[in-house]
Amino acid sequence: MSAGAALDRIHERFMALRAEGRAGLVTFVTAGDPDFETSSEILAGLPQAGADLIEIGMPFSDPMADGPAIQASSLRALGAGQNMAKTLDLVRRFRAVDATTPLVLMGYYNPIYRYGNLTFLDDAKSAGVDGLIIVDLPPEEDSELCLPARDAGLHFIRLATPTTDEARLAKVLTNSSGFIYYVSITGITGTRSARPGDVGERIAALRVATELPIAVGFGIKTPDQAAAIARIADAAVVGSALVERIGDGLDAERRPGANLVAETLSLVKQLAAGVRGARHSEAATG
Amino acid sequence: MSTANTFRSGPDEGGHFDLFGGRFVAETLMPLVLDLERAWNEARTDPGFAAELDHFLAHYAGRPSPLYFAERLTQELGGAKIYFKRDELNHTGSHKINNCLGQILLARRMGKKRIIAETGAGQHGVATATVCARFDLDCTIYMGEIDIERQQPNVFRMKLLGAKVVPVGSGSATLKDAMNEALRDWVASVETTYYLIGTAAGPHPYPAMVRDFQSVIGRETRDQLDAAEGRGPDTLVACIGGGSNAIGLFHTFLDEPEVEMFAVEAAGEGIETGRHAASITAGAPGVLHGNRTYLLQDDDGQITEAHSISAGLDYPGIGPEHAWLHDQGRVNYVSATDAEALAAFKLCSELEGIIPALEPAHALAHVIRHCPGLARDHLVVMNLCGRGDKDVFSVARHLGVEL
């Protein structure tokens, strides 16, 4: 099994987006937030609401690169009994009804390491996962999981940041596949927002160095912000705003309210409308 | 695993002590971590840097700290001859100043204007705030809300020294969460900020750099014991949370097989209760805060809360070099409970007129267990790495005394 041979959902999806002349919407939600069943319902509704690619957060007790919104979502999921086995169950459920939307698992290394790297890669691949984003595995530690993941037919998607200079970028790109996730700010998730002008310059520099599609995330919260990014990148990633919406949908006893799923998917629809309404500028079509 | 032919050559270029250590950090931080490594490699081979550090260690921190023969404790226990390495007499009251002086001089060389740090007991926070005041650098200290509650004197001290103390309420609101929050700050302020880690853990080069700054403890011990006894130690004992005072005492002696070493973890209310901070005794290898090491965690790889009467030991991990020394069988990792530490705290105060911090009281608890059976010419050195002034309120509470 290799990522290219049989079925490469990430590649197919970005090719289709390019053919449509638009950028994609990447949505992030934490697996099991606020509980397993509600989370499964949200995931099932995401493609219809306009998500082109789905990132599923693997909850971790100590999410060091995340802001308060994703920290809280991680704790809600863990509090409701989420674990790695159940996260893979969520993926299987999703795949049973959706064979084409790309799924990427995102999170921190320790829960994977504890599960067992090779077992995890086998189980994730057979559940229907397409790629991994592991925040605390820089290229210096590629032998840990990146190279085995590539061997197992999973994309290893790397983050590039404003602190990634040219020399470093080559290293970041070396074993990257699927797409590049450009972190638009120096900071944690869900805090500040970047200026589209600054991001545009960085994307132009990235395009010189790689042919991989470029998704931009961190600090995108509104349909307008998503649209601004969609004009210059291949995809806009929204995470904190969605998990905040999930948190807002809890009732006084911290149980999911009747409108939680609908409200969350409604935000996805608005974001998707923003992204779909934004045409690519010349610089971005590459 | 093969046994190393030297225990003093690690880590490798990537910061690994075999399985342990490494650089498990977000991409935003990697260029900073690599910068720091370059700056440290330059500084450590620069005689000017060493001279500057030695000057401040002598005239500002008060080194060398005495090696003191604890005569009454020795008589009481009736076995080995017990020495205290008195790092509690350093300026700021603990060994933490050794590392803070080293790193602040490095931060200055790197042109950094703002310092951040995490603290548990507050000793590292006080030492950091101290050197920031001395070198006129902006200082922000992250501290868990629970630790703020039980270490009020140190919180006030940090504020007097001009530091901003930021309470951390996430997770267990103790040292690990303070470290998470410091890392979040660092990710957002990389251009201006230097992260002054207080223990021998974190991403490479921190574990090796902190060890090197703390190794002055072991080097002085060797010279002082040689002057007093004409020979080296038989046994070294130190408490261990992250492990900076322990590696500082041990490192110089690691390749001398006749020197036995004990690192004493916090067993809290008892290992069997699950309420403890004994990462090696009861943890498993995992990745947190930039390095692979022994961690307290559940079957799903979620980090579990540590518990100890001592805020400085209340951390679910341990420095990676210790994890390696444990696997190599070079150092014995044992533990002492809250109750044993309290008993040692009282005994030391009554017999020696020294109120120890609750952290080294754990080391003393092991000395009390271990020494009675040993020969009278057996030389034990225990690192008395901090003084207990900061702990008197919380000890009074545990003893049911109202102040």
Coordinates of N, CA and C in Angstrom, one line a residue, chain A residues 140-236:
Chain A
E140 N 13.5 16.8 12.7 CA 14.6 16.3 13.5 C 14.3 14.9 14.0
E141 N 13.0 14.6 14.2 CA 12.5 13.3 14.8 C 11.8 12.5 13.8
D142 N 12.1 12.7 12.5 CA 11.4 12.0 11.4 C 11.4 10.5 11.5
S143 N 12.5 9.9 12.1 CA 12.5 8.4 12.1 C 11.5 7.9 13.1
E144 N 11.0 8.7 14.0 CA 10.0 8.2 15.0 C 8.7 7.7 14.3
L145 N 8.1 8.6 13.5 CA 6.7 8.3 13.0 C 6.6 8.7 11.6
C146 N 7.2 9.8 11.2 CA 7.0 10.3 9.8 C 7.4 9.3 8.8
L147 N 8.6 8.7 8.8 CA 9.0 7.8 7.8 C 8.1 6.5 7.9
P148 N 7.9 5.9 9.1 CA 7.0 4.8 9.1 C 5.6 5.1 8.6
A149 N 5.1 6.3 8.8 CA 3.8 6.7 8.3 C 3.8 6.7 6.8
R150 N 4.8 7.2 6.2 CA 4.9 7.3 4.7 C 4.9 5.8 4.2
D151 N 5.7 5.0 4.9 CA 5.7 3.5 4.5 C 4.4 2.9 4.6
A152 N 3.6 3.3 5.5 CA 2.3 2.7 5.7 C 1.2 3.3 4.8
G153 N 1.6 4.2 4.0 CA 0.7 4.8 3.0 C -0.1 6.0 3.6
L154 N 0.4 6.6 4.6 CA -0.3 7.8 5.2 C 0.5 9.0 4.9
H155 N -0.2 10.1 4.6 CA 0.5 11.3 4.4 C 1.0 11.9 5.7
F156 N 2.2 12.5 5.7 CA 2.7 13.2 6.9 C 2.7 14.7 6.6
I157 N 1.8 15.4 7.1 CA 1.6 16.8 6.8 C 2.3 17.7 7.8
R158 N 3.1 18.6 7.3 CA 4.0 19.3 8.2 C 3.5 20.8 8.3
L159 N 3.8 21.3 9.4 CA 3.5 22.8 9.6 C 4.8 23.6 9.2
A160 N 4.5 24.7 8.5 CA 5.5 25.7 8.3 C 5.0 26.9 9.0
T161 N 5.9 27.7 9.6 CA 5.5 28.8 10.4 C 6.3 30.1 10.0
P162 N 5.9 31.2 10.5 CA 6.6 32.5 10.2 C 8.1 32.4 10.6
T163 N 8.4 31.5 11.5 CA 9.8 31.4 12.0 C 10.6 30.4 11.1
T164 N 10.0 29.8 10.1 CA 10.6 28.8 9.2 C 11.3 29.6 8.1
D165 N 12.7 29.7 8.2 CA 13.4 30.5 7.2 C 13.7 29.5 6.0
E166 N 14.3 30.1 5.0 CA 14.5 29.3 3.7 C 15.2 28.0 3.9
A167 N 16.3 28.1 4.7 CA 17.1 26.9 4.9 C 16.3 25.8 5.7
R168 N 15.6 26.3 6.6 CA 14.7 25.4 7.4 C 13.6 24.8 6.6
L169 N 13.1 25.6 5.7 CA 11.9 25.2 4.9 C 12.3 23.9 4.1
A170 N 13.5 23.9 3.6 CA 13.9 22.7 2.8 C 13.8 21.5 3.6
K171 N 14.2 21.6 4.9 CA 14.2 20.5 5.8 C 12.7 20.1 6.1
V172 N 11.9 21.1 6.3 CA 10.5 20.9 6.6 C 9.8 20.1 5.5
L173 N 10.2 20.5 4.3 CA 9.5 19.9 3.1 C 10.0 18.5 2.8
T174 N 11.2 18.2 3.2 CA 11.8 16.9 2.8 C 10.9 15.7 2.8
N175 N 10.3 15.4 3.9 CA 9.5 14.2 4.0 C 8.0 14.6 4.1
S176 N 7.6 15.8 3.8 CA 6.2 16.2 3.8 C 5.5 15.7 2.6
S177 N 4.2 15.4 2.8 CA 3.4 15.1 1.7 C 1.9 15.5 2.0
G178 N 1.1 15.3 1.0 CA -0.3 15.7 1.1 C -0.6 17.1 0.9
F179 N -0.2 17.9 1.9 CA -0.3 19.4 1.7 C 0.6 20.0 2.8
I180 N 0.9 21.3 2.6 CA 1.7 22.0 3.6 C 0.7 22.8 4.4
Y181 N 0.8 22.8 5.7 CA -0.1 23.6 6.6 C 0.7 24.8 7.1
Y182 N 0.4 26.0 6.5 CA 1.1 27.2 6.9 C 0.4 27.8 8.1
V183 N 1.2 27.9 9.2 CA 0.7 28.5 10.4 C 0.9 30.0 10.3
S184 N -0.2 30.8 10.2 CA -0.1 32.1 9.8 C 0.4 33.1 10.8
I185 N 0.5 32.7 12.1 CA 1.0 33.5 13.1 C 2.1 32.8 13.9
T186 N 2.9 33.6 14.7 CA 3.7 32.9 15.7 C 2.9 32.9 16.9
G187 N 2.4 31.8 17.3 CA 1.5 31.7 18.5 C 0.7 30.5 18.5
I188 N -0.2 30.4 19.5 CA -1.0 29.2 19.7 C -2.3 29.3 18.9
T189 N -3.1 28.2 18.8 CA -4.3 28.3 18.0 C -5.3 29.2 18.6
G190 N -6.1 29.8 17.8 CA -7.3 30.5 18.2 C -7.1 31.8 18.9
T191 N -5.9 32.4 18.7 CA -5.6 33.7 19.4 C -5.7 34.8 18.4
R192 N -4.5 35.2 18.0 CA -4.4 36.3 17.0 C -4.8 35.9 15.6
S193 N -5.0 36.9 14.8 CA -5.3 36.6 13.4 C -4.2 37.3 12.6
A194 N -3.8 36.7 11.5 CA -2.7 37.3 10.6 C -3.3 38.3 9.7
R195 N -2.4 39.1 9.2 CA -2.8 40.1 8.1 C -2.7 39.3 6.8
P196 N -3.7 39.3 5.9 CA -3.6 38.6 4.6 C -2.4 39.0 3.8
G197 N -2.0 40.3 3.9 CA -0.9 40.7 3.1 C 0.4 40.0 3.5
D198 N 0.6 39.8 4.8 CA 1.8 39.1 5.2 C 1.8 37.7 4.8
V199 N 0.6 37.1 4.9 CA 0.4 35.7 4.6 C 0.7 35.5 3.1
G200 N 0.2 36.4 2.3 CA 0.3 36.3 0.8 C 1.8 36.2 0.4
E201 N 2.6 37.0 1.1 CA 4.1 37.0 0.8 C 4.7 35.7 1.1
R202 N 4.3 35.1 2.3 CA 4.9 33.9 2.7 C 4.4 32.7 1.8
I203 N 3.2 32.8 1.3 CA 2.7 31.7 0.4 C 3.4 31.8 -0.9
A204 N 3.7 33.0 -1.4 CA 4.4 33.1 -2.6 C 5.8 32.4 -2.5
A205 N 6.4 32.7 -1.3 CA 7.7 32.0 -1.1 C 7.6 30.5 -1.0
L206 N 6.5 30.1 -0.3 CA 6.3 28.6 -0.2 C 6.1 28.0 -1.6
R207 N 5.4 28.7 -2.5 CA 5.1 28.1 -3.8 C 6.4 27.9 -4.6
V208 N 7.4 28.8 -4.4 CA 8.6 28.6 -5.1 C 9.3 27.3 -4.6
A209 N 9.1 26.9 -3.4 CA 9.8 25.8 -2.8 C 9.1 24.5 -2.9
T210 N 7.8 24.5 -3.2 CA 7.1 23.2 -3.2 C 5.9 23.3 -4.1
E211 N 5.5 22.1 -4.7 CA 4.3 22.0 -5.5 C 3.1 21.5 -4.7
L212 N 3.4 21.2 -3.4 CA 2.3 20.7 -2.6 C 1.2 21.8 -2.4
P213 N 0.0 21.4 -2.3 CA -1.1 22.4 -2.0 C -0.7 23.1 -0.6
I214 N -1.2 24.3 -0.4 CA -0.9 25.0 0.8 C -2.2 25.4 1.5
A215 N -2.4 24.9 2.7 CA -3.5 25.3 3.6 C -3.0 26.3 4.6
V216 N -3.8 27.2 5.0 CA -3.4 28.2 6.0 C -4.3 28.2 7.1
G217 N -3.8 28.2 8.3 CA -4.6 28.1 9.5 C -4.1 28.9 10.7
F218 N -4.7 28.9 11.8 CA -4.5 29.6 13.0 C -5.1 31.0 12.9
G219 N -6.1 31.3 13.7 CA -6.6 32.7 13.7 C -7.7 33.0 12.7
I220 N -8.2 32.0 11.9 CA -9.2 32.2 11.0 C -10.6 31.9 11.7
K221 N -11.4 32.9 11.8 CA -12.6 32.7 12.6 C -13.9 33.0 11.9
T222 N -13.9 33.9 11.0 CA -15.1 34.4 10.3 C -15.1 34.0 8.8
P223 N -16.3 34.0 8.2 CA -16.4 33.8 6.8 C -15.5 34.8 6.0
D224 N -15.5 36.0 6.4 CA -14.6 37.0 5.7 C -13.2 36.7 5.8
Q225 N -12.7 36.3 7.0 CA -11.3 35.9 7.1 C -11.0 34.7 6.3
A226 N -11.9 33.7 6.3 CA -11.7 32.5 5.5 C -11.7 32.9 4.0
A227 N -12.5 33.8 3.6 CA -12.5 34.2 2.2 C -11.2 34.9 1.8
A228 N -10.7 35.7 2.7 CA -9.4 36.4 2.4 C -8.3 35.4 2.2
I229 N -8.3 34.4 3.0 CA -7.3 33.3 2.9 C -7.5 32.5 1.6
A230 N -8.8 32.3 1.3 CA -9.1 31.5 0.2 C -8.7 32.1 -1.1
R231 N -8.5 33.4 -1.1 CA -8.0 34.1 -2.3 C -6.6 33.9 -2.6
I232 N -5.8 33.5 -1.6 CA -4.4 33.4 -1.8 C -3.8 32.0 -1.5
A233 N -4.6 31.1 -0.8 CA -4.1 29.8 -0.5 C -5.0 28.7 -1.1
D234 N -4.6 27.5 -1.0 CA -5.3 26.4 -1.6 C -6.4 25.9 -0.6
A235 N -6.3 26.3 0.7 CA -7.3 25.9 1.6 C -7.2 26.8 2.9
A236 N -8.3 27.0 3.5 CA -8.3 27.7 4.8 C -8.8 26.8 5.9

